[in-house]
Amino acid sequence: MGTRSRAAACLGAASIGRKNALVLILTASMLGGCSGSYSWGWYVVLPTTAQGLSNIQFLLSGLWQTVAISLCAVAISAPLGLLVALPGLARNRWIRSINRIYVEIIRSIPILALMLWVHYGLPILLGINFSAFTSGLITLIVSDSAFTAEIFRAGIQSIDKGQHEAAEALGLNYRDKMRDVIVPQAIRRILPALGNQFVYIVKMSSILSIVGVFELTKKANELTTTIYRPLEIYTFLCLEYLVLVLIISAGVRRLERWLTIDRRA
Amino acid sequence: MGLDFTVLADYRGVLALGAWWTAVLTLAAAALSLGAGILVALALLHGPRWLALPVRGLAGLFMGTPLLLQLFLIYFGLAQLGIDIPVLAAGILGLGLHFAAYNAEVIRAGIGALEAGQAEAARSLGLSRMQAMRHVILPQALRDTAPPLGGNMIALLKESSLVSVIGITELVHAAQRGISETYRPFEFYIAAAAVYYVLNLLMEAALGRIERRAEASR
Amino acid sequence: MSDAPGRTPMIEVRGARKAFGAAEVLRGIDLTVGRGEIVAIIGPSGSGKSTLLRAINHLETLDAGEIRLDGRRVNLPLRGRAFERHVNALRRQIGMVFQQFNLFPHLSVLDNLALAPMRARGLDRQEARALATTYLERVHIPEQAQKYPAQLSGGQQQRVAIARALCMRPKIMLFDEPTSALDPEMIKEVLDVMVELAEDGMTMIVVTHEMGFAREVADTIAFMDHGRIVEALPPAQFFTAARTERAQLFLSRILGH
Ligand SMILES: Nc1ncnc2c1ncn2[C@@H]1O[C@H](COP(=O)(O)OP(=O)(O)OP(=O)(O)O)[C@@H](O)[C@H]1O
Ligand SMILES: [Mg+2]
């Protein structure tokens, strides 16, 4: 459990309780309300006017890209992270160093620099151009897989030695032992950390706007350049991300409850 | 197109300046994030009840939304309100507050883990609540949470690259300038990554020392 | 000993040595266990009892000496895949029960039992579950099949662990202090199951502090101290006429005088 709580602490334990959801929304609108002398222009995102409604539709049209790219990234990087984690558990120093090199290098490069490199640098090296979406996806996958690998490694290492021995004493081979005994237990234990990492990816997908992926942030930037109302538009954008994050947190908690039901009593 | 790292030579001044600003930003934001993190943790644990709710909400906002967006809001949004702050200050404020929220979570957990026994022991020695917190609880909590706090600071170093989008000439921005003039993205981003790696190593070495010292005082 | 003449013993340990760094934990162990024989290993903490059991199951690698299971060499100097195949084949013939149960907490009781038959013996799920049910009945808890380990008492958990090992139809069962983690009122239910196993003719090596069990059930009591088997005698002789001073000292302590 030590590694688990530490992993959660490292990631800042970003999962937000349902009770807090209300507080968040309230705070967000309070921030909107305290104005002073400034005259707010909420009409730009008010669904009651035709203009506001079409603005909202425009802003929300980036939702699909944000969701799709985050889900794709997580779906690929989670198994990839497990694959990267496994050599990190080997006894052989050289095999272990494969894991260390991958994780250390990727984790020390800012995701923004990685993305710019993938989008503008890699095509020169390979001679193929990536669409903004592809570059963004590659970036998120590469970055996330390194973090996920560390989470998996910590989770697998936190499983009691007795579990390995019991499985080995029954004559299970390495693959069966990991697949049926160790990894399922590790996954239950690291679920909160994986959830936080997913939240991180959703938030980080905002930087894909910089290379031109038409996700939520890019849409907001575009709208800001036509109607100069950054405060209102970005506040609305904040709410969009908040809702996404709250949905993910709730989903992860559901999953956790479902997986631990009856198991630990 | 082959690789040619000699183009970097003409830009070493620009890159060095970028690295300098990255370091300054990171250190300033780290200091802010720790100070504010402690305050937030204390406000949540011991502050008046009316304060807890908005503080928790704000912290949740900072953790639940992208940093990029917070930078936009602080820089462009505040300007729209007529509050013009220098771009560097906006960058430090954004980074610092964002990570303050994360640090507060960690510190709060650290204090919570200690509180019962240690606080009672300190109070029984006649220390006031403030004194107990300041001299007994907080130093231990910071020591115990040094590893995750260090992890947050390393994340801060990397995410400081995001302030390039509001126009601070830190490392990534410096690299982009070099690229726009030479069209050599590969070389410049590799160089920038290398510098981050070195800064990262320096930071990890410093954190390692702090952790070892903290460990020794157990 | 109940060993029929001319037949190979079930377990044969010759000159087993093992050191962890500078600490010599096994210092030349010789031990023969015949078919259907029950050996109780006793001795002070740190004397190497667990290490010996683990070496028989190849959870520890010996530095020197050899171990044979039913005539086949256990500790072969193999590496990589060949090693894994060899070791897995052997372990399927050896059942092991741990002090801490080591049940798989994420699997139901039935699936704890069915896992190894499915994976290591190639049974399909239905066959494996049927087999599991039979062995749950043998340890008298068929009604707990659908529960998870955390919902059982310690005694029930240990009985599940015994049934789990039995599901592989092992030639020999190794027990490492199976009752030491249990509350007193649960010790008996586990020992009863072990007595029944013994009556069915199972070959067993049991590390234990339960002197009553050792006296009643074991054919041989082996006393270990500092990495050696100092004495190995039938219980009647051991308790009355242990020759060495160390064994006498240990006995007087553990019997509470
Ligand atoms: N993996 C290991 N690494 C280093 N030392 C070990 C290891 N396993 C066991 N030892 C040491 O070997 C010695 C014998 O251990 P072992 O577990 O075999 O004793 P034991 O007779 O089973 O004792 P107990 O009654 O306490 O279970 C002990 O001193 C122990 O500290
Ligand atoms: Mg032992």
CSV table of N, CA, C and O in Angstrom, one decimal, chain C residues 61-129:
chain,number,residue,atom,x,y,z
C,61,THR,N,17.6,-21.7,-4.6
C,61,THR,CA,18.6,-22.5,-5.4
C,61,THR,C,19.7,-22.9,-4.4
C,61,THR,O,20.2,-22.1,-3.7
C,62,LEU,N,20.1,-24.2,-4.4
C,62,LEU,CA,21.1,-24.7,-3.5
C,62,LEU,C,22.5,-24.2,-4.0
C,62,LEU,O,22.7,-24.1,-5.2
C,63,ASP,N,23.4,-24.0,-3.1
C,63,ASP,CA,24.8,-23.8,-3.5
C,63,ASP,C,25.5,-25.1,-3.8
C,63,ASP,O,26.4,-25.2,-4.7
C,64,ALA,N,25.2,-26.1,-3.1
C,64,ALA,CA,25.8,-27.4,-3.3
C,64,ALA,C,24.9,-28.5,-2.8
C,64,ALA,O,23.9,-28.2,-2.1
C,65,GLY,N,25.1,-29.8,-3.2
C,65,GLY,CA,24.2,-30.9,-2.8
C,65,GLY,C,23.2,-31.2,-3.9
C,65,GLY,O,23.1,-30.5,-4.9
C,66,GLU,N,22.4,-32.2,-3.6
C,66,GLU,CA,21.3,-32.5,-4.6
C,66,GLU,C,20.0,-32.9,-3.9
C,66,GLU,O,20.0,-33.4,-2.7
C,67,ILE,N,18.9,-32.7,-4.6
C,67,ILE,CA,17.6,-33.1,-4.1
C,67,ILE,C,17.0,-33.9,-5.1
C,67,ILE,O,17.0,-33.5,-6.3
C,68,ARG,N,16.4,-35.1,-4.8
C,68,ARG,CA,15.7,-35.9,-5.7
C,68,ARG,C,14.2,-36.0,-5.3
C,68,ARG,O,13.9,-36.2,-4.1
C,69,LEU,N,13.3,-35.9,-6.3
C,69,LEU,CA,11.9,-36.1,-6.0
C,69,LEU,C,11.6,-37.4,-6.8
C,69,LEU,O,11.6,-37.4,-8.0
C,70,ASP,N,11.2,-38.4,-6.1
C,70,ASP,CA,10.8,-39.7,-6.7
C,70,ASP,C,11.9,-40.1,-7.7
C,70,ASP,O,11.6,-40.5,-8.9
C,71,GLY,N,13.1,-40.0,-7.3
C,71,GLY,CA,14.2,-40.4,-8.2
C,71,GLY,C,14.7,-39.4,-9.2
C,71,GLY,O,15.8,-39.5,-9.7
C,72,ARG,N,13.9,-38.3,-9.4
C,72,ARG,CA,14.3,-37.3,-10.4
C,72,ARG,C,15.0,-36.1,-9.7
C,72,ARG,O,14.5,-35.6,-8.7
C,73,ARG,N,16.1,-35.7,-10.3
C,73,ARG,CA,16.8,-34.6,-9.7
C,73,ARG,C,16.0,-33.3,-9.8
C,73,ARG,O,15.5,-32.9,-10.8
C,74,VAL,N,15.9,-32.6,-8.6
C,74,VAL,CA,15.2,-31.3,-8.6
C,74,VAL,C,16.1,-30.2,-9.0
C,74,VAL,O,15.8,-29.4,-9.9
C,75,ASN,N,17.2,-30.1,-8.3
C,75,ASN,CA,18.1,-28.9,-8.6
C,75,ASN,C,19.1,-29.2,-9.7
C,75,ASN,O,20.2,-29.6,-9.5
C,76,LEU,N,18.6,-28.9,-10.9
C,76,LEU,CA,19.5,-29.0,-12.1
C,76,LEU,C,20.1,-27.7,-12.4
C,76,LEU,O,19.4,-26.7,-12.3
C,77,PRO,N,21.3,-27.6,-12.9
C,77,PRO,CA,21.9,-26.3,-13.2
C,77,PRO,C,21.4,-25.9,-14.6
C,77,PRO,O,22.2,-25.7,-15.5
C,78,LEU,N,20.1,-25.6,-14.7
C,78,LEU,CA,19.5,-25.2,-16.0
C,78,LEU,C,19.3,-23.7,-16.0
C,78,LEU,O,19.3,-23.1,-14.9
C,79,ARG,N,19.2,-23.1,-17.2
C,79,ARG,CA,19.0,-21.6,-17.2
C,79,ARG,C,17.8,-21.4,-18.2
C,79,ARG,O,17.4,-22.2,-19.0
C,80,GLY,N,17.3,-20.2,-18.0
C,80,GLY,CA,16.3,-19.7,-19.0
C,80,GLY,C,15.0,-20.6,-19.1
C,80,GLY,O,14.5,-21.0,-18.0
C,81,ARG,N,14.6,-20.8,-20.3
C,81,ARG,CA,13.3,-21.5,-20.5
C,81,ARG,C,13.4,-23.0,-20.1
C,81,ARG,O,12.5,-23.5,-19.5
C,82,ALA,N,14.5,-23.6,-20.3
C,82,ALA,CA,14.7,-25.0,-19.9
C,82,ALA,C,14.5,-25.1,-18.4
C,82,ALA,O,13.8,-26.0,-17.9
C,83,PHE,N,15.1,-24.1,-17.7
C,83,PHE,CA,15.0,-24.1,-16.2
C,83,PHE,C,13.5,-24.0,-15.9
C,83,PHE,O,13.0,-24.7,-15.0
C,84,GLU,N,12.8,-23.1,-16.5
C,84,GLU,CA,11.4,-22.8,-16.1
C,84,GLU,C,10.5,-24.0,-16.4
C,84,GLU,O,9.7,-24.4,-15.5
C,85,ARG,N,10.8,-24.7,-17.5
C,85,ARG,CA,10.0,-25.9,-17.8
C,85,ARG,C,10.2,-27.0,-16.8
C,85,ARG,O,9.3,-27.6,-16.3
C,86,HIS,N,11.5,-27.2,-16.5
C,86,HIS,CA,11.9,-28.2,-15.6
C,86,HIS,C,11.2,-27.9,-14.2
C,86,HIS,O,10.6,-28.8,-13.6
C,87,VAL,N,11.4,-26.7,-13.7
C,87,VAL,CA,10.9,-26.4,-12.4
C,87,VAL,C,9.4,-26.4,-12.3
C,87,VAL,O,8.9,-27.0,-11.3
C,88,ASN,N,8.7,-26.0,-13.3
C,88,ASN,CA,7.3,-26.0,-13.3
C,88,ASN,C,6.8,-27.4,-13.3
C,88,ASN,O,5.8,-27.7,-12.6
C,89,ALA,N,7.4,-28.3,-14.1
C,89,ALA,CA,7.0,-29.7,-14.1
C,89,ALA,C,7.1,-30.3,-12.7
C,89,ALA,O,6.3,-31.0,-12.3
C,90,LEU,N,8.2,-30.0,-12.0
C,90,LEU,CA,8.5,-30.5,-10.7
C,90,LEU,C,7.5,-30.0,-9.7
C,90,LEU,O,6.9,-30.7,-8.9
C,91,ARG,N,7.3,-28.7,-9.7
C,91,ARG,CA,6.4,-28.0,-8.7
C,91,ARG,C,5.0,-28.5,-8.8
C,91,ARG,O,4.3,-28.5,-7.8
C,92,ARG,N,4.6,-29.0,-10.0
C,92,ARG,CA,3.2,-29.5,-10.1
C,92,ARG,C,3.1,-30.8,-9.3
C,92,ARG,O,2.0,-31.2,-9.0
C,93,GLN,N,4.2,-31.4,-9.0
C,93,GLN,CA,4.1,-32.7,-8.2
C,93,GLN,C,4.3,-32.4,-6.7
C,93,GLN,O,4.3,-33.3,-5.9
C,94,ILE,N,4.6,-31.2,-6.4
C,94,ILE,CA,4.8,-30.8,-5.0
C,94,ILE,C,3.8,-29.8,-4.6
C,94,ILE,O,3.6,-28.8,-5.2
C,95,GLY,N,3.1,-30.1,-3.5
C,95,GLY,CA,2.1,-29.1,-3.0
C,95,GLY,C,2.8,-28.4,-1.8
C,95,GLY,O,3.5,-28.9,-1.1
C,96,MET,N,2.5,-27.0,-1.8
C,96,MET,CA,3.2,-26.3,-0.7
C,96,MET,C,2.1,-25.4,0.0
C,96,MET,O,1.3,-24.8,-0.7
C,97,VAL,N,2.2,-25.4,1.3
C,97,VAL,CA,1.3,-24.6,2.1
C,97,VAL,C,2.1,-23.6,2.9
C,97,VAL,O,3.0,-24.0,3.6
C,98,PHE,N,1.8,-22.3,2.9
C,98,PHE,CA,2.6,-21.3,3.5
C,98,PHE,C,2.0,-20.9,4.8
C,98,PHE,O,0.7,-21.0,5.0
C,99,GLN,N,2.8,-20.3,5.7
C,99,GLN,CA,2.3,-19.8,7.0
C,99,GLN,C,1.3,-18.7,6.7
C,99,GLN,O,0.3,-18.7,7.4
C,100,GLN,N,1.5,-17.8,5.8
C,100,GLN,CA,0.6,-16.7,5.5
C,100,GLN,C,-0.5,-17.0,4.5
C,100,GLN,O,-1.0,-16.1,3.9
C,101,PHE,N,-0.8,-18.3,4.2
C,101,PHE,CA,-1.8,-18.8,3.3
C,101,PHE,C,-1.5,-18.4,1.9
C,101,PHE,O,-1.6,-19.3,1.0
C,102,ASN,N,-1.2,-17.1,1.6
C,102,ASN,CA,-0.9,-16.7,0.2
C,102,ASN,C,-2.0,-17.1,-0.7
C,102,ASN,O,-1.7,-17.5,-1.9
C,103,LEU,N,-3.3,-16.9,-0.3
C,103,LEU,CA,-4.4,-17.1,-1.3
C,103,LEU,C,-4.4,-15.9,-2.2
C,103,LEU,O,-3.8,-14.8,-1.9
C,104,PHE,N,-5.0,-16.1,-3.4
C,104,PHE,CA,-5.1,-15.0,-4.4
C,104,PHE,C,-6.3,-14.1,-4.1
C,104,PHE,O,-7.4,-14.6,-4.3
C,105,PRO,N,-6.1,-12.9,-3.5
C,105,PRO,CA,-7.3,-12.2,-3.0
C,105,PRO,C,-8.3,-11.8,-4.0
C,105,PRO,O,-9.4,-11.5,-3.7
C,106,HIS,N,-7.9,-11.7,-5.3
C,106,HIS,CA,-8.8,-11.2,-6.3
C,106,HIS,C,-9.6,-12.3,-6.9
C,106,HIS,O,-10.5,-12.1,-7.8
C,107,LEU,N,-9.4,-13.6,-6.5
C,107,LEU,CA,-10.1,-14.7,-7.1
C,107,LEU,C,-11.0,-15.3,-6.0
C,107,LEU,O,-10.7,-15.3,-4.8
C,108,SER,N,-12.2,-15.8,-6.4
C,108,SER,CA,-13.0,-16.5,-5.5
C,108,SER,C,-12.3,-17.8,-5.0
C,108,SER,O,-11.4,-18.2,-5.6
C,109,VAL,N,-12.8,-18.3,-3.9
C,109,VAL,CA,-12.3,-19.6,-3.4
C,109,VAL,C,-12.2,-20.6,-4.5
C,109,VAL,O,-11.1,-21.2,-4.7
C,110,LEU,N,-13.3,-20.8,-5.2
C,110,LEU,CA,-13.3,-21.8,-6.2
C,110,LEU,C,-12.2,-21.5,-7.3
C,110,LEU,O,-11.5,-22.5,-7.8
C,111,ASP,N,-12.1,-20.3,-7.7
C,111,ASP,CA,-11.2,-20.0,-8.8
C,111,ASP,C,-9.7,-20.0,-8.3
C,111,ASP,O,-8.8,-20.3,-9.0
C,112,ASN,N,-9.5,-19.8,-7.0
C,112,ASN,CA,-8.2,-20.0,-6.4
C,112,ASN,C,-7.8,-21.5,-6.6
C,112,ASN,O,-6.6,-21.8,-7.0
C,113,LEU,N,-8.7,-22.4,-6.4
C,113,LEU,CA,-8.4,-23.8,-6.6
C,113,LEU,C,-8.3,-24.2,-8.1
C,113,LEU,O,-7.5,-25.0,-8.4
C,114,ALA,N,-9.2,-23.6,-8.9
C,114,ALA,CA,-9.2,-24.0,-10.3
C,114,ALA,C,-8.1,-23.5,-11.2
C,114,ALA,O,-7.8,-24.1,-12.2
C,115,LEU,N,-7.5,-22.4,-10.7
C,115,LEU,CA,-6.5,-21.7,-11.6
C,115,LEU,C,-5.4,-22.6,-12.1
C,115,LEU,O,-5.2,-22.8,-13.3
C,116,ALA,N,-4.7,-23.3,-11.1
C,116,ALA,CA,-3.5,-24.1,-11.5
C,116,ALA,C,-3.9,-25.3,-12.4
C,116,ALA,O,-3.3,-25.6,-13.4
C,117,PRO,N,-5.0,-26.0,-12.0
C,117,PRO,CA,-5.4,-27.1,-12.9
C,117,PRO,C,-5.7,-26.7,-14.3
C,117,PRO,O,-5.3,-27.4,-15.3
C,118,MET,N,-6.3,-25.5,-14.4
C,118,MET,CA,-6.6,-25.0,-15.8
C,118,MET,C,-5.3,-24.6,-16.5
C,118,MET,O,-5.1,-25.0,-17.7
C,119,ARG,N,-4.4,-23.9,-15.9
C,119,ARG,CA,-3.3,-23.3,-16.6
C,119,ARG,C,-2.2,-24.4,-16.7
C,119,ARG,O,-1.5,-24.5,-17.7
C,120,ALA,N,-1.9,-25.1,-15.6
C,120,ALA,CA,-0.7,-26.0,-15.6
C,120,ALA,C,-1.1,-27.4,-16.0
C,120,ALA,O,-0.2,-28.1,-16.5
C,121,ARG,N,-2.3,-27.8,-15.8
C,121,ARG,CA,-2.7,-29.2,-16.2
C,121,ARG,C,-3.6,-29.2,-17.4
C,121,ARG,O,-3.9,-30.3,-17.9
C,122,GLY,N,-4.0,-28.1,-17.9
C,122,GLY,CA,-4.7,-28.0,-19.1
C,122,GLY,C,-6.2,-28.5,-19.0
C,122,GLY,O,-6.8,-28.8,-20.0
C,123,LEU,N,-6.8,-28.5,-17.8
C,123,LEU,CA,-8.2,-28.9,-17.7
C,123,LEU,C,-9.0,-27.7,-18.2
C,123,LEU,O,-8.6,-26.5,-18.2
C,124,ASP,N,-10.2,-28.0,-18.7
C,124,ASP,CA,-11.1,-26.8,-19.0
C,124,ASP,C,-11.8,-26.3,-17.8
C,124,ASP,O,-11.7,-27.0,-16.7
C,125,ARG,N,-12.4,-25.2,-17.9
C,125,ARG,CA,-13.0,-24.5,-16.7
C,125,ARG,C,-13.9,-25.4,-15.9
C,125,ARG,O,-13.8,-25.5,-14.6
C,126,GLN,N,-14.8,-26.1,-16.6
C,126,GLN,CA,-15.7,-27.0,-15.9
C,126,GLN,C,-15.1,-28.1,-15.1
C,126,GLN,O,-15.4,-28.4,-14.0
C,127,GLU,N,-14.1,-28.8,-15.8
C,127,GLU,CA,-13.4,-29.9,-15.2
C,127,GLU,C,-12.7,-29.4,-13.9
C,127,GLU,O,-12.7,-30.0,-12.9
C,128,ALA,N,-12.0,-28.2,-14.1
C,128,ALA,CA,-11.2,-27.6,-13.0
C,128,ALA,C,-12.1,-27.3,-11.9
C,128,ALA,O,-11.8,-27.6,-10.7
C,129,ARG,N,-13.3,-26.7,-12.1
C,129,ARG,CA,-14.2,-26.4,-11.0
C,129,ARG,C,-14.8,-27.6,-10.4
C,129,ARG,O,-14.9,-27.6,-9.1
